[in-house]
Amino acid sequence: MTAQLLDGKATAAGIRRELAERVAKVTATVGRPPGLGTVLVGDDPGSHAYVTGKHRDCAQVGIASIRRELPADASQQQVEEVIDELNADPACTGYIVQLPLPRHLDANAVLERMDPAKDADGLHPVNLGRLVLGVEAPLPCTPRGIVELLRRHEVPLAGARVCVIGRGITVGRPIGLLLTRRSENATVTLCHTGTKGLAWHVREADIVVAAAGSPGLITKDMLRPGAAVLDVGITRTDHGLVGDIHPDAAQVAGRLAPMPGGVGPMTRAMLLANVVEAAERNATAV
Ligand SMILES: Nc1nc2c(c(=O)[nH]1)N[C@@H](CN(C=O)c1ccc(C(=O)N[C@@H](CCC(=O)O)C(=O)O)cc1)CN2
């Protein structure tokens, strides 16, 4: 078997086209375009590349960019001052704080200081709480991108057994909440570095989401033949970027969202969707 491609790049391009039309409408109604802010602290090359990509996407759909950068040794107070500024800026519809932050900073305190109504990442505790409660809120971009990618490729979720590997705040923890909503109705097993018998859990699954950041962790012998497999792990090595899914997995998987070209572009598209939805909410509230 050679896995069918879950093509995040093409799917995200289609979503950007849909969003560009909505941006044009909301811009005409409000008299100015929605604005996405980004807060980037430090020199991590990956984070710089992701933020640059986010602003490139904004330009493509007509969203204005507000870019704030701070040095790696920025203090908690300096970061929080930028947060306060974006909370107060009427041109900023929504913003994100690029993660991870340098170790000396308290990321939870930074996220908590954000205005939840401007949280374009769905990572503010209020919005994560709303996700737990099943109340409408901006959704974390990667989990939302995964659900959208599966939906647009007609991969059935109702009753599906999903194995998620990784318990980080941007993917592993929130995706369990998303997929177990009544509207999705999947059953989720959340695995992590403390899980015993990882291969057994993975083999039970119809859908595997690998977000551990452990290169080549999931091999073909661990998979149920025909499973849909999504690679969310990204490790930068001397030989380039390496995902969590071993290349041999494509021989056994039924569907494969590769890295690159699978979930990453969907993450970026869902960020734009969160900003557009916030702008539309604001426009109807006026
Ligand atoms: N505040 C946030 N921080 C981080 C998030 C997030 O959703 N919000 N997620 C990741 C990084 N990330 C977005 O910020 C992100 C990661 C990867 C991609 C992507 O398009 N990847 C490419 C491959 C990488 C490359 O070409 O350099 C792909 O998969 O095709 C987009 C966004 C952690 N931080």
PDB file of N, CA and C in Angstrom, residues 197-249:
ATOM      1  N   GLY A 197       4.071   0.771  26.471  1.00  0.00           N
ATOM      2  CA  GLY A 197       3.497   0.042  25.330  1.00  0.00           C
ATOM      3  C   GLY A 197       2.953   0.967  24.254  1.00  0.00           C
ATOM      4  N   LEU A 198       3.755   1.983  23.884  1.00  0.00           N
ATOM      5  CA  LEU A 198       3.298   2.956  22.874  1.00  0.00           C
ATOM      6  C   LEU A 198       2.848   2.253  21.589  1.00  0.00           C
ATOM      7  N   ALA A 199       3.627   1.283  21.142  1.00  0.00           N
ATOM      8  CA  ALA A 199       3.317   0.616  19.869  1.00  0.00           C
ATOM      9  C   ALA A 199       1.938  -0.017  19.908  1.00  0.00           C
ATOM     10  N   TRP A 200       1.560  -0.574  21.068  1.00  0.00           N
ATOM     11  CA  TRP A 200       0.242  -1.204  21.189  1.00  0.00           C
ATOM     12  C   TRP A 200      -0.869  -0.171  20.997  1.00  0.00           C
ATOM     13  N   HIS A 201      -0.707   0.991  21.637  1.00  0.00           N
ATOM     14  CA  HIS A 201      -1.731   2.045  21.508  1.00  0.00           C
ATOM     15  C   HIS A 201      -1.825   2.520  20.059  1.00  0.00           C
ATOM     16  N   VAL A 202      -0.664   2.704  19.415  1.00  0.00           N
ATOM     17  CA  VAL A 202      -0.661   3.200  18.040  1.00  0.00           C
ATOM     18  C   VAL A 202      -1.337   2.179  17.118  1.00  0.00           C
ATOM     19  N   ARG A 203      -1.070   0.907  17.349  1.00  0.00           N
ATOM     20  CA  ARG A 203      -1.626  -0.131  16.464  1.00  0.00           C
ATOM     21  C   ARG A 203      -3.144  -0.254  16.578  1.00  0.00           C
ATOM     22  N   GLU A 204      -3.699   0.175  17.713  1.00  0.00           N
ATOM     23  CA  GLU A 204      -5.169   0.147  17.900  1.00  0.00           C
ATOM     24  C   GLU A 204      -5.875   1.232  17.088  1.00  0.00           C
ATOM     25  N   ALA A 205      -5.093   2.233  16.615  1.00  0.00           N
ATOM     26  CA  ALA A 205      -5.719   3.476  16.137  1.00  0.00           C
ATOM     27  C   ALA A 205      -6.064   3.471  14.653  1.00  0.00           C
ATOM     28  N   ASP A 206      -7.208   4.101  14.331  1.00  0.00           N
ATOM     29  CA  ASP A 206      -7.576   4.365  12.938  1.00  0.00           C
ATOM     30  C   ASP A 206      -6.881   5.638  12.450  1.00  0.00           C
ATOM     31  N   ILE A 207      -6.619   6.550  13.393  1.00  0.00           N
ATOM     32  CA  ILE A 207      -5.961   7.825  13.061  1.00  0.00           C
ATOM     33  C   ILE A 207      -4.830   8.050  14.076  1.00  0.00           C
ATOM     34  N   VAL A 208      -3.654   8.368  13.566  1.00  0.00           N
ATOM     35  CA  VAL A 208      -2.489   8.594  14.446  1.00  0.00           C
ATOM     36  C   VAL A 208      -2.011  10.028  14.242  1.00  0.00           C
ATOM     37  N   VAL A 209      -1.908  10.772  15.337  1.00  0.00           N
ATOM     38  CA  VAL A 209      -1.395  12.148  15.286  1.00  0.00           C
ATOM     39  C   VAL A 209      -0.096  12.175  16.087  1.00  0.00           C
ATOM     40  N   ALA A 210       1.027  12.327  15.388  1.00  0.00           N
ATOM     41  CA  ALA A 210       2.320  12.265  16.063  1.00  0.00           C
ATOM     42  C   ALA A 210       2.856  13.669  16.280  1.00  0.00           C
ATOM     43  N   ALA A 211       2.893  14.101  17.526  1.00  0.00           N
ATOM     44  CA  ALA A 211       3.318  15.471  17.870  1.00  0.00           C
ATOM     45  C   ALA A 211       4.272  15.423  19.057  1.00  0.00           C
ATOM     46  N   ALA A 212       5.223  14.497  19.000  1.00  0.00           N
ATOM     47  CA  ALA A 212       6.127  14.306  20.130  1.00  0.00           C
ATOM     48  C   ALA A 212       7.443  15.056  19.942  1.00  0.00           C
ATOM     49  N   GLY A 213       7.772  15.414  18.695  1.00  0.00           N
ATOM     50  CA  GLY A 213       9.077  16.032  18.432  1.00  0.00           C
ATOM     51  C   GLY A 213      10.197  15.020  18.593  1.00  0.00           C
ATOM     52  N   SER A 214       9.922  13.773  18.204  1.00  0.00           N
ATOM     53  CA  SER A 214      10.904  12.697  18.323  1.00  0.00           C
ATOM     54  C   SER A 214      11.093  12.073  16.935  1.00  0.00           C
ATOM     55  N   PRO A 215      12.210  12.408  16.264  1.00  0.00           N
ATOM     56  CA  PRO A 215      12.360  12.046  14.846  1.00  0.00           C
ATOM     57  C   PRO A 215      12.173  10.551  14.561  1.00  0.00           C
ATOM     58  N   GLY A 216      11.323  10.241  13.584  1.00  0.00           N
ATOM     59  CA  GLY A 216      11.133   8.856  13.127  1.00  0.00           C
ATOM     60  C   GLY A 216      10.523   7.928  14.159  1.00  0.00           C
ATOM     61  N   LEU A 217       9.865   8.488  15.175  1.00  0.00           N
ATOM     62  CA  LEU A 217       9.335   7.683  16.292  1.00  0.00           C
ATOM     63  C   LEU A 217       8.345   6.604  15.838  1.00  0.00           C
ATOM     64  N   ILE A 218       7.477   6.963  14.893  1.00  0.00           N
ATOM     65  CA  ILE A 218       6.403   6.035  14.498  1.00  0.00           C
ATOM     66  C   ILE A 218       6.828   5.308  13.212  1.00  0.00           C
ATOM     67  N   THR A 219       7.016   4.007  13.346  1.00  0.00           N
ATOM     68  CA  THR A 219       7.489   3.203  12.212  1.00  0.00           C
ATOM     69  C   THR A 219       6.358   2.330  11.675  1.00  0.00           C
ATOM     70  N   LYS A 220       6.580   1.739  10.493  1.00  0.00           N
ATOM     71  CA  LYS A 220       5.488   1.024   9.824  1.00  0.00           C
ATOM     72  C   LYS A 220       4.975  -0.170  10.643  1.00  0.00           C
ATOM     73  N   ASP A 221       5.863  -0.810  11.393  1.00  0.00           N
ATOM     74  CA  ASP A 221       5.446  -1.989  12.177  1.00  0.00           C
ATOM     75  C   ASP A 221       4.510  -1.608  13.325  1.00  0.00           C
ATOM     76  N   MET A 222       4.428  -0.308  13.681  1.00  0.00           N
ATOM     77  CA  MET A 222       3.560   0.109  14.784  1.00  0.00           C
ATOM     78  C   MET A 222       2.133   0.396  14.313  1.00  0.00           C
ATOM     79  N   LEU A 223       1.943   0.491  12.983  1.00  0.00           N
ATOM     80  CA  LEU A 223       0.668   1.013  12.471  1.00  0.00           C
ATOM     81  C   LEU A 223      -0.321  -0.081  12.097  1.00  0.00           C
ATOM     82  N   ARG A 224      -1.599   0.241  12.272  1.00  0.00           N
ATOM     83  CA  ARG A 224      -2.681  -0.593  11.734  1.00  0.00           C
ATOM     84  C   ARG A 224      -2.714  -0.329  10.222  1.00  0.00           C
ATOM     85  N   PRO A 225      -2.684  -1.360   9.370  1.00  0.00           N
ATOM     86  CA  PRO A 225      -2.722  -1.102   7.921  1.00  0.00           C
ATOM     87  C   PRO A 225      -3.939  -0.261   7.545  1.00  0.00           C
ATOM     88  N   GLY A 226      -3.712   0.777   6.751  1.00  0.00           N
ATOM     89  CA  GLY A 226      -4.811   1.629   6.308  1.00  0.00           C
ATOM     90  C   GLY A 226      -5.065   2.827   7.207  1.00  0.00           C
ATOM     91  N   ALA A 227      -4.361   2.920   8.317  1.00  0.00           N
ATOM     92  CA  ALA A 227      -4.601   4.041   9.242  1.00  0.00           C
ATOM     93  C   ALA A 227      -4.275   5.373   8.574  1.00  0.00           C
ATOM     94  N   ALA A 228      -4.969   6.433   9.013  1.00  0.00           N
ATOM     95  CA  ALA A 228      -4.615   7.803   8.592  1.00  0.00           C
ATOM     96  C   ALA A 228      -3.557   8.310   9.573  1.00  0.00           C
ATOM     97  N   VAL A 229      -2.453   8.797   9.027  1.00  0.00           N
ATOM     98  CA  VAL A 229      -1.312   9.158   9.870  1.00  0.00           C
ATOM     99  C   VAL A 229      -0.945  10.623   9.614  1.00  0.00           C
ATOM    100  N   LEU A 230      -0.856  11.410  10.689  1.00  0.00           N
ATOM    101  CA  LEU A 230      -0.555  12.842  10.537  1.00  0.00           C
ATOM    102  C   LEU A 230       0.726  13.173  11.296  1.00  0.00           C
ATOM    103  N   ASP A 231       1.690  13.716  10.570  1.00  0.00           N
ATOM    104  CA  ASP A 231       2.991  14.036  11.159  1.00  0.00           C
ATOM    105  C   ASP A 231       3.014  15.498  11.583  1.00  0.00           C
ATOM    106  N   VAL A 232       3.058  15.720  12.882  1.00  0.00           N
ATOM    107  CA  VAL A 232       3.070  17.097  13.404  1.00  0.00           C
ATOM    108  C   VAL A 232       4.436  17.438  14.003  1.00  0.00           C
ATOM    109  N   GLY A 233       5.279  16.435  14.172  1.00  0.00           N
ATOM    110  CA  GLY A 233       6.587  16.664  14.796  1.00  0.00           C
ATOM    111  C   GLY A 233       7.540  17.343  13.822  1.00  0.00           C
ATOM    112  N   ILE A 234       8.299  18.304  14.333  1.00  0.00           N
ATOM    113  CA  ILE A 234       9.330  18.942  13.504  1.00  0.00           C
ATOM    114  C   ILE A 234      10.607  19.021  14.327  1.00  0.00           C
ATOM    115  N   THR A 235      11.647  18.344  13.871  1.00  0.00           N
ATOM    116  CA  THR A 235      12.950  18.470  14.529  1.00  0.00           C
ATOM    117  C   THR A 235      13.938  18.996  13.498  1.00  0.00           C
ATOM    118  N   ARG A 236      14.636  20.068  13.868  1.00  0.00           N
ATOM    119  CA  ARG A 236      15.656  20.634  12.956  1.00  0.00           C
ATOM    120  C   ARG A 236      16.963  19.895  13.183  1.00  0.00           C
ATOM    121  N   THR A 237      17.477  19.246  12.147  1.00  0.00           N
ATOM    122  CA  THR A 237      18.750  18.523  12.256  1.00  0.00           C
ATOM    123  C   THR A 237      19.732  19.109  11.236  1.00  0.00           C
ATOM    124  N   ASP A 238      20.974  18.623  11.285  1.00  0.00           N
ATOM    125  CA  ASP A 238      21.977  19.077  10.301  1.00  0.00           C
ATOM    126  C   ASP A 238      21.574  18.674   8.894  1.00  0.00           C
ATOM    127  N   HIS A 239      20.699  17.672   8.796  1.00  0.00           N
ATOM    128  CA  HIS A 239      20.272  17.200   7.470  1.00  0.00           C
ATOM    129  C   HIS A 239      18.914  17.779   7.081  1.00  0.00           C
ATOM    130  N   GLY A 240      18.449  18.767   7.806  1.00  0.00           N
ATOM    131  CA  GLY A 240      17.165  19.388   7.479  1.00  0.00           C
ATOM    132  C   GLY A 240      16.103  19.036   8.514  1.00  0.00           C
ATOM    133  N   LEU A 241      14.838  19.251   8.133  1.00  0.00           N
ATOM    134  CA  LEU A 241      13.726  19.011   9.066  1.00  0.00           C
ATOM    135  C   LEU A 241      13.344  17.539   9.044  1.00  0.00           C
ATOM    136  N   VAL A 242      13.103  16.973  10.233  1.00  0.00           N
ATOM    137  CA  VAL A 242      12.699  15.568  10.310  1.00  0.00           C
ATOM    138  C   VAL A 242      11.411  15.479  11.122  1.00  0.00           C
ATOM    139  N   GLY A 243      10.457  14.701  10.638  1.00  0.00           N
ATOM    140  CA  GLY A 243       9.176  14.526  11.330  1.00  0.00           C
ATOM    141  C   GLY A 243       9.202  13.345  12.291  1.00  0.00           C
ATOM    142  N   ASP A 244       8.081  13.156  12.991  1.00  0.00           N
ATOM    143  CA  ASP A 244       7.948  12.036  13.940  1.00  0.00           C
ATOM    144  C   ASP A 244       7.607  10.725  13.238  1.00  0.00           C
ATOM    145  N   ILE A 245       7.131  10.810  11.999  1.00  0.00           N
ATOM    146  CA  ILE A 245       6.730   9.597  11.274  1.00  0.00           C
ATOM    147  C   ILE A 245       7.901   9.118  10.420  1.00  0.00           C
ATOM    148  N   HIS A 246       8.287   7.896  10.611  1.00  0.00           N
ATOM    149  CA  HIS A 246       9.373   7.315   9.804  1.00  0.00           C
ATOM    150  C   HIS A 246       8.897   7.199   8.351  1.00  0.00           C
ATOM    151  N   PRO A 247       9.793   7.474   7.384  1.00  0.00           N
ATOM    152  CA  PRO A 247       9.359   7.418   5.973  1.00  0.00           C
ATOM    153  C   PRO A 247       8.748   6.062   5.573  1.00  0.00           C
ATOM    154  N   ASP A 248       9.142   4.969   6.225  1.00  0.00           N
ATOM    155  CA  ASP A 248       8.590   3.658   5.835  1.00  0.00           C
ATOM    156  C   ASP A 248       7.103   3.507   6.184  1.00  0.00           C
ATOM    157  N   ALA A 249       6.584   4.400   7.019  1.00  0.00           N
ATOM    158  CA  ALA A 249       5.175   4.319   7.425  1.00  0.00           C
ATOM    159  C   ALA A 249       4.230   4.461   6.236  1.00  0.00           C
TER     160      ALA A 249
END
